[in-house]
Coordinates of C-alpha atoms and ligand atoms in Angstrom, one line a residue:
X1105 CA 88.9 216.2 141.9
X1106 CA 88.9 216.6 145.7
X1107 CA 86.9 219.7 146.0
X1108 CA 84.2 217.4 143.5
X1109 CA 83.8 214.8 145.8
X1110 CA 83.8 217.2 149.2
X1111 CA 80.6 217.3 150.6
X1112 CA 81.2 220.2 152.6
X1113 CA 81.5 218.4 156.1
X1114 CA 84.2 214.8 154.5
X1115 CA 85.0 213.6 151.1
X1116 CA 83.8 210.8 149.2
X1117 CA 86.5 208.3 148.4
X1118 CA 84.3 208.3 145.1
X1119 CA 81.1 209.6 143.7
X1120 CA 78.8 207.5 144.1
X1121 CA 80.3 204.2 144.8
X1122 CA 81.2 205.5 148.4
X1123 CA 78.9 208.1 150.4
X1124 CA 80.5 207.7 153.6
X1125 CA 83.5 209.3 155.1
X1126 CA 86.5 206.0 155.2
X1127 CA 89.4 206.4 158.0
X1128 CA 92.8 206.1 155.5
X1129 CA 90.8 207.7 152.6
X1130 CA 90.4 209.9 154.9
X1131 CA 94.3 210.2 156.0
X1132 CA 94.6 210.6 152.0
X1133 CA 92.8 212.9 151.1
X1134 CA 94.3 215.1 154.1
X1135 CA 98.2 214.2 152.6
X1136 CA 96.6 215.2 149.5
X1137 CA 95.7 218.6 150.6
X1138 CA 97.8 219.2 152.7
X1139 CA 100.2 220.6 149.6
X1140 CA 97.1 223.5 148.6
X1141 CA 94.6 223.9 151.5
X1142 CA 95.9 223.2 154.7
X1143 CA 92.4 224.2 156.5
X1144 CA 90.8 221.4 154.7
X1145 CA 92.9 218.9 156.2
X1146 CA 92.7 219.3 159.7
X1147 CA 88.2 220.2 159.0
X1148 CA 88.9 216.7 157.2
X1149 CA 90.8 215.1 159.9
X1150 CA 88.2 216.6 162.4
X1151 CA 85.4 215.1 160.4
X1152 CA 87.0 211.7 161.0
X1153 CA 87.9 212.3 164.5
X1154 CA 84.6 212.8 165.2
X1155 CA 83.3 208.9 165.5
X1156 CA 85.0 208.6 167.6
X1157 CA 84.4 205.4 169.3
X1158 CA 84.0 206.1 173.5
X1159 CA 87.1 203.4 174.4
X1160 CA 89.4 205.3 171.2
X1161 CA 88.7 202.9 168.4
X1162 CA 88.0 205.6 165.3
X1163 CA 85.6 203.8 163.1
X1164 CA 86.4 202.3 159.4
X1165 CA 83.2 204.8 158.0
X1166 CA 81.6 207.6 159.8
X1167 CA 77.9 207.8 157.7
X1168 CA 77.9 211.9 158.3
X1169 CA 74.6 211.5 155.6
X1170 CA 73.1 209.3 157.6
X1171 CA 70.4 207.8 155.1
X1172 CA 73.1 206.7 152.7
X1173 CA 72.5 204.7 149.3
X1174 CA 75.7 202.1 150.7
X1175 CA 75.4 198.6 151.8
X1176 CA 76.2 197.6 154.7
X1177 CA 74.6 200.9 155.7
X1178 CA 73.9 202.5 159.5
X1179 CA 70.9 199.8 160.0
X1180 CA 72.6 197.1 159.6
X1181 CA 76.1 197.6 162.0
X1182 CA 73.4 198.7 164.2
X1183 CA 74.2 201.1 167.2
X1184 CA 75.7 200.2 170.9
X1185 CA 76.2 202.4 174.2
X1186 CA 80.5 203.0 172.9
X1187 CA 78.4 204.7 169.6
X1188 CA 79.4 208.9 169.6
X1189 CA 75.6 210.1 168.1
X1190 CA 77.0 210.2 164.6
X1191 CA 76.5 206.8 163.2
X1192 CA 79.7 203.8 162.1
X1193 CA 80.7 201.5 161.6
X1194 CA 81.5 198.7 163.8
X1195 CA 84.7 198.2 162.8
X1196 CA 88.0 200.3 162.1
X1197 CA 91.3 200.7 159.1
X1198 CA 94.8 201.1 159.0
X1199 CA 95.9 203.9 161.2
X1200 CA 97.4 206.3 158.6
X1201 CA 95.8 209.5 160.3
X1202 CA 99.3 210.2 162.9
X1203 CA 101.3 210.6 160.1
X1204 CA 98.9 212.4 157.2
X1205 CA 99.4 214.7 160.9
X1206 CA 102.5 214.9 161.3
X1207 CA 102.8 214.9 157.4
X1208 CA 100.1 218.7 157.2
X1209 CA 102.2 219.7 160.5
X1210 CA 105.8 219.6 159.0
X1211 CA 104.1 221.8 156.1
X1212 CA 101.8 224.0 158.1
X1213 CA 103.1 223.6 161.6
X1214 CA 99.7 224.9 163.8
X1215 CA 100.1 223.5 167.6
X1216 CA 96.7 224.2 168.2
X1217 CA 95.5 221.9 165.8
X1218 CA 97.9 219.6 167.5
X1219 CA 96.7 220.1 170.1
X1220 CA 93.2 219.0 169.3
X1221 CA 93.8 215.6 167.9
X1222 CA 97.1 213.8 169.2
X1223 CA 95.1 212.6 171.7
X1224 CA 92.2 211.4 170.7
X1225 CA 94.9 209.9 167.7
X1226 CA 97.2 208.3 170.8
X1227 CA 93.5 207.2 173.0
X1228 CA 93.2 205.9 169.1
X1229 CA 96.4 203.8 169.3
X1230 CA 96.3 202.6 173.2
X1231 CA 93.0 200.7 172.2
X1232 CA 95.1 198.3 169.1
X1233 CA 97.6 197.6 172.2
X1234 CA 94.8 196.7 174.6
X1235 CA 93.0 194.6 172.2
X1236 CA 93.9 193.6 169.1
X1237 CA 98.2 193.8 169.1
X1238 CA 99.3 190.4 170.0
X1239 CA 102.9 189.4 170.3
X1240 CA 103.5 192.6 167.9
X1241 CA 101.7 191.8 165.5
X1242 CA 97.8 194.2 165.3
X1243 CA 95.2 191.7 164.2
X1244 CA 91.9 192.2 162.7
X1245 CA 88.4 190.5 163.2
X1246 CA 87.5 191.2 159.6
X1247 CA 88.9 192.2 156.0
X1248 CA 87.2 195.2 156.0
X1249 CA 89.7 196.3 158.6
X1250 CA 92.9 195.4 156.6
X1251 CA 91.8 197.9 153.8
X1252 CA 92.3 195.3 150.9
X1253 CA 88.9 193.6 150.9
X1254 CA 89.0 190.6 149.3
X1255 CA 93.2 189.4 149.3
X1256 CA 94.7 185.8 148.9
X1257 CA 95.8 186.8 152.1
X1258 CA 92.4 186.2 153.6
X1259 CA 91.0 183.8 151.7
X1260 CA 91.2 179.9 153.6
X1261 CA 90.1 182.8 157.4
X1262 CA 87.3 183.7 155.3
X1263 CA 86.6 180.2 154.0
X1264 CA 86.0 178.7 157.5
X1265 CA 83.2 181.5 158.9
X1266 CA 79.6 180.3 158.2
X1267 CA 76.6 181.4 156.3
X1268 CA 75.5 185.3 156.5
X1269 CA 72.0 185.2 158.7
X1270 CA 71.8 188.5 156.9
X1271 CA 70.9 189.4 153.9
X1272 CA 73.2 190.4 151.0
X1273 CA 72.9 193.3 149.3
X1274 CA 74.8 194.5 146.2
X1275 CA 74.7 198.5 146.2
X1276 CA 78.5 198.0 145.3
X1277 CA 78.0 196.5 141.7
X1278 CA 75.1 199.6 141.1
X1279 CA 78.5 201.4 139.9
X1280 CA 81.0 198.9 139.5
X1281 CA 80.7 195.7 136.5
X1282 CA 80.7 192.3 139.1
X1283 CA 84.0 190.9 137.2
X1284 CA 85.8 194.1 139.7
X1285 CA 84.1 193.4 142.5
X1286 CA 84.4 190.5 145.6
X1287 CA 82.5 187.8 144.7
X1288 CA 79.2 186.7 145.8
X1289 CA 80.4 183.9 148.7
X1290 CA 83.3 187.4 149.6
X1291 CA 80.0 189.4 150.7
X1292 CA 78.3 186.1 152.3
X1293 CA 81.7 186.0 154.6
X1294 CA 81.9 190.0 155.6
X1295 CA 78.0 189.6 156.4
X1296 CA 78.8 186.4 158.6
X1297 CA 82.0 187.9 160.3
X1298 CA 78.9 191.3 160.5
X1299 CA 76.4 189.6 162.5
X1300 CA 78.7 188.2 165.1
X1301 CA 80.9 191.0 166.1
X1302 CA 77.7 193.0 166.3
X1303 CA 75.7 190.9 168.2
X1304 CA 78.9 190.7 170.6
X1305 CA 78.9 194.4 170.3
X1306 CA 82.0 194.5 168.0
X1307 CA 84.0 193.6 171.8
X1308 CA 83.6 190.1 172.0
X1309 CA 85.7 187.6 174.0
X1310 CA 88.8 186.7 171.9
X1311 CA 87.7 183.6 171.4
X1312 CA 84.6 184.6 169.8
X1313 CA 86.0 186.3 167.3
X1314 CA 84.2 184.5 163.5
X1315 CA 87.0 185.8 162.0
X1316 CA 91.3 186.5 163.6
X1317 CA 94.1 187.7 161.5
X1318 CA 97.0 189.5 162.1
X1319 CA 97.6 191.2 159.6
X1320 CA 101.2 192.9 158.9
X1321 CA 99.8 195.4 156.9
X1322 CA 98.0 197.7 159.4
X1323 CA 100.7 197.3 161.9
X1324 CA 103.3 198.2 159.9
X1325 CA 101.2 202.1 159.0
X1326 CA 100.5 201.1 163.4
X1327 CA 104.3 200.9 163.6
X1328 CA 105.1 204.3 161.5
X1329 CA 102.2 206.1 162.5
X1330 CA 103.5 205.2 166.8
X1331 CA 107.0 206.6 165.7
X1332 CA 105.0 209.3 164.0
X1333 CA 103.0 210.4 167.2
X1334 CA 105.7 209.8 169.3
X1335 CA 108.0 212.8 167.3
X1336 CA 104.3 215.0 167.3
X1337 CA 104.1 214.0 170.9
X1338 CA 107.8 215.4 171.9
X1339 CA 107.5 218.5 169.7
X1340 CA 104.1 219.2 171.2
X1341 CA 105.2 218.1 174.8
X1342 CA 103.0 215.4 175.6
X1343 CA 103.5 212.4 177.3
X1344 CA 103.1 209.6 175.6
X1345 CA 104.5 206.0 175.1
X1346 CA 104.3 205.9 171.8
X1347 CA 107.6 205.3 171.0
X1348 CA 107.7 202.3 173.1
X1349 CA 104.5 201.0 171.4
X1350 CA 106.1 201.6 168.3
X1351 CA 109.0 199.4 169.0
X1352 CA 106.7 196.6 170.2
X1353 CA 105.2 196.6 166.7
X1354 CA 108.5 196.8 165.6
X1355 CA 109.7 193.6 166.9
X1356 CA 107.1 191.7 165.9
X1357 CA 107.4 192.7 162.2
X1358 CA 110.5 192.0 162.9
X1359 CA 109.3 188.4 163.6
X1360 CA 106.9 188.4 160.9
X1361 CA 109.8 188.6 157.9
X1362 CA 110.0 185.3 156.2
X1363 CA 113.3 185.7 154.3
X1364 CA 112.4 182.5 151.6
X1365 CA 109.6 184.2 150.0
X1366 CA 110.8 187.2 150.8
X1367 CA 107.8 188.7 152.5
X1368 CA 106.0 189.2 155.6
X1369 CA 103.7 187.1 156.7
X1370 CA 99.9 186.9 158.6
X1371 CA 99.5 185.3 161.8
X1372 CA 96.6 183.0 160.4
X1373 CA 96.7 183.9 157.1
X1374 CA 96.8 182.3 153.2
X1375 CA 100.6 182.9 152.7
X1376 CA 100.2 183.9 149.5
X1377 CA 102.7 187.1 147.7
X1378 CA 101.2 190.7 147.6
X1379 CA 101.6 194.2 149.0
X1380 CA 100.0 193.6 152.1
X1381 CA 103.3 191.3 152.9
X1382 CA 105.5 193.8 150.2
X1383 CA 105.0 197.0 152.0
X1384 CA 105.5 197.0 155.7
X1385 CA 109.3 197.8 155.8
X1386 CA 107.4 201.2 156.4
X1387 CA 107.8 199.8 160.0
X1388 CA 111.5 199.9 159.0
X1389 CA 111.8 196.6 160.3
X1390 CA 115.4 194.8 161.1
X1391 CA 115.9 192.7 158.0
X1392 CA 116.6 192.5 154.4
X1393 CA 113.4 194.1 153.3
X1394 CA 114.4 196.9 150.5
X1395 CA 116.7 194.6 148.9
X1396 CA 113.2 191.9 148.0
X1397 CA 111.1 194.7 147.6
X1398 CA 113.6 196.1 144.9
X1399 CA 114.5 193.1 143.4
X1400 CA 110.1 192.0 143.5
X1401 CA 109.5 195.5 141.8
X1402 CA 111.9 194.4 138.6
X1403 CA 110.8 191.0 138.8
X1404 CA 108.0 191.1 135.4
X1405 CA 106.6 187.2 137.0
X1406 CA 106.2 189.3 140.9
X1407 CA 105.5 193.2 141.0
X1408 CA 107.5 194.3 138.0
X1409 CA 105.7 195.1 134.4
X1410 CA 104.7 192.8 133.3
X1411 CA 102.5 194.2 130.6
X1412 CA 102.0 197.6 130.0
X1413 CA 105.3 199.1 131.6
X1414 CA 103.2 201.9 133.5
X1415 CA 100.8 199.3 134.9
X1416 CA 102.3 197.5 138.5
X1417 CA 103.0 196.4 141.4
X1418 CA 100.0 194.6 141.1
X1419 CA 98.2 194.2 143.9
X1420 CA 99.6 189.8 144.2
X1421 CA 101.9 188.3 142.5
X1422 CA 101.1 186.9 138.7
X1423 CA 103.4 183.7 138.9
X1424 CA 100.4 183.3 142.1
X1425 CA 97.8 181.1 141.1
X1426 CA 95.0 184.0 142.9
X1427 CA 96.3 186.4 141.1
X1428 CA 93.2 187.9 139.1
X1429 CA 94.3 192.0 137.1
X1430 CA 91.5 193.2 137.1
X1431 CA 89.0 191.7 140.5
X1432 CA 89.3 194.3 143.4
X1433 CA 92.5 193.6 146.2
X1434 CA 93.4 190.3 144.1
X1435 CA 95.7 191.6 141.4
X1436 CA 94.5 195.6 139.7
X1437 CA 97.4 198.1 140.5
X1438 CA 96.2 200.3 143.6
X1439 CA 97.9 203.8 143.4
X1440 CA 97.1 204.5 148.2
X1441 CA 99.6 201.3 148.6
X1442 CA 102.2 202.3 145.9
X1443 CA 102.2 205.6 147.3
X1444 CA 102.9 204.1 150.7
X1445 CA 106.1 201.6 149.4
X1446 CA 107.7 204.6 147.9
X1447 CA 107.6 206.2 151.4
X1448 CA 109.1 203.1 152.6
X1449 CA 111.5 203.2 150.0
X1450 CA 112.6 206.9 150.0
X1451 CA 112.7 206.1 154.0
X1452 CA 115.9 203.2 153.5
X1453 CA 117.1 205.7 151.1
X1454 CA 116.8 204.1 147.9
X1455 CA 115.6 206.8 145.6
X1456 CA 116.3 205.2 142.8
X1457 CA 113.8 202.5 142.9
X1458 CA 111.7 204.6 144.5
X1459 CA 111.1 207.7 141.6
X1460 CA 110.9 204.6 138.7
X1461 CA 107.7 203.0 141.0
X1462 CA 106.9 207.3 141.2
X1463 CA 106.7 207.7 137.6
X1464 CA 105.4 204.8 136.0
X1465 CA 102.0 205.8 138.8
X1466 CA 102.4 209.4 137.8
X1467 CA 102.2 208.0 134.0
X1468 CA 99.7 205.8 134.5
X1469 CA 97.5 208.4 135.8
X1470 CA 97.6 210.4 133.8
X1471 CA 96.9 208.6 130.8
X1472 CA 94.2 206.9 132.4
X1473 CA 92.7 209.5 134.7
X1474 CA 92.2 208.7 138.8
X1475 CA 90.6 205.1 139.0
X1476 CA 90.3 203.7 142.4
X1477 CA 92.5 200.3 140.6
X1478 CA 94.1 199.9 137.2
X1479 CA 94.7 196.0 135.5
X1480 CA 97.9 195.3 136.0
X1481 CA 98.1 194.1 132.7
X1482 CA 97.0 196.7 130.2
X1483 CA 96.7 200.2 132.7
X1484 CA 92.8 200.4 131.8
X1485 CA 91.3 202.2 134.5
X1486 CA 88.6 200.3 137.3
X1487 CA 86.6 200.5 140.2
X1488 CA 85.4 203.9 141.0
X1489 CA 86.4 206.8 138.7
X1490 CA 87.1 210.5 139.7
X1491 CA 88.7 208.4 142.5
X1492 CA 89.8 211.3 145.7
X1493 CA 93.2 208.8 147.4
X1494 CA 94.5 208.6 143.8
X1495 CA 94.2 212.4 143.0
X1496 CA 95.4 213.3 146.7
X1497 CA 98.3 210.8 145.6
X1498 CA 98.8 212.8 143.0
X1499 CA 99.1 216.0 144.2
X1500 CA 101.6 214.5 146.9
X1501 CA 103.3 212.9 144.7
X1502 CA 103.9 216.0 141.9
X1503 CA 104.5 218.3 145.2
X1504 CA 108.1 215.5 145.4
X1505 CA 111.2 217.3 144.0
Ligands
2M8_170 C1 86.7 199.6 149.6 O1 86.5 198.9 150.6 C2 85.1 198.7 151.1 C3 84.3 198.1 152.6 O2 84.8 198.6 153.3 C4 84.2 198.4 150.3 O3 83.9 197.9 149.2 O4 82.4 198.9 150.1 C5 88.4 199.3 150.0 O5 89.2 199.9 149.0 C6 88.4 200.0 151.6 O6 90.6 200.0 151.5 C7 89.3 201.8 151.0 O7 88.9 203.0 152.1 C8 86.3 202.0 151.1 C9 86.4 203.6 150.2 O8 87.9 203.6 149.9 O9 86.3 200.9 149.8

């Protein structure tokens, strides 16, 4: 499936729905490819880094094919002096790349490759700390930066965004039914935010940001990535401040933990129980996170099986009034975030729950196929079919003994 979605330069997330290289998709794809074709995994990482901006940001989409059937494409994003030659979007995405490089390097050590990629990744992480980290929490300026586009965590912040000066085209509904995608109001807000950011060359003052949420999910991924980067740099004999930066984020996450809710809470977001608030144990904060996650995964009203036994956890708790089992990041099961949960639980030594979740994921994929996401009541595959990160994560889970 990954070979089928491979353009030679990059792997499309889905064959028709997503005709570009997405940032965290590339990292997941490399994690799958490392088991079967490490050279291709390295190539995927290099392709993503070819989109790096002069200030260090690695964008959320690299449009290797300029004439692309995607909206908003390169013409809508526009260009700034910071952009490389290849067109890109103007925002970033969860920085899973260093973790992917660390996993790849542990299986297939390649000092030459490390030498090539550590410095650009370090520059990207430093960009986060310079531009986005405040009191130990990384802020996002567009919901697309979270990777969880229409998560109810962002409802309040999105509702405050003004009308879009950019026309709202819904090419995303050509191949996928509208009840599985964000609403028109969501899209109008996405484009309005884009227009505001573009007007400021994507680097406006904090006070001018149309949308600003301290995202615990992205913070946790960055916290783990910094720790991985610190280890890789130590092994390669390269100086870095990544260990200290990881510690800053770990402390930020500890303050974002809400013991009453049993989740991590965003800064300026809505308090809704979602996988975005559950995953951040990945950043290893000192709190009761693992116990609460285990309990939530067992509770059918929260994140446990609430219908078909292998269709869990939903991306939003079943008991939430915002839960919708079919609509994008508002309730379906996502295999990539489940993978993050499995790996985070394994890191704290919880084989039991992680093993159960892993089994459920593999069963769901085996029975339904490789979908972008799944209805969390009956397991039906939704969104784009033949989805790359679902295939990549499955390869990795199958190699897990
Ligand atoms: C989804 O996001 C894009 C916008 O970036 C879209 O809906 O068009 C999200 O699921 C995101 O996390 C993912 O990286 C991307 C490609 O799989 O699709």
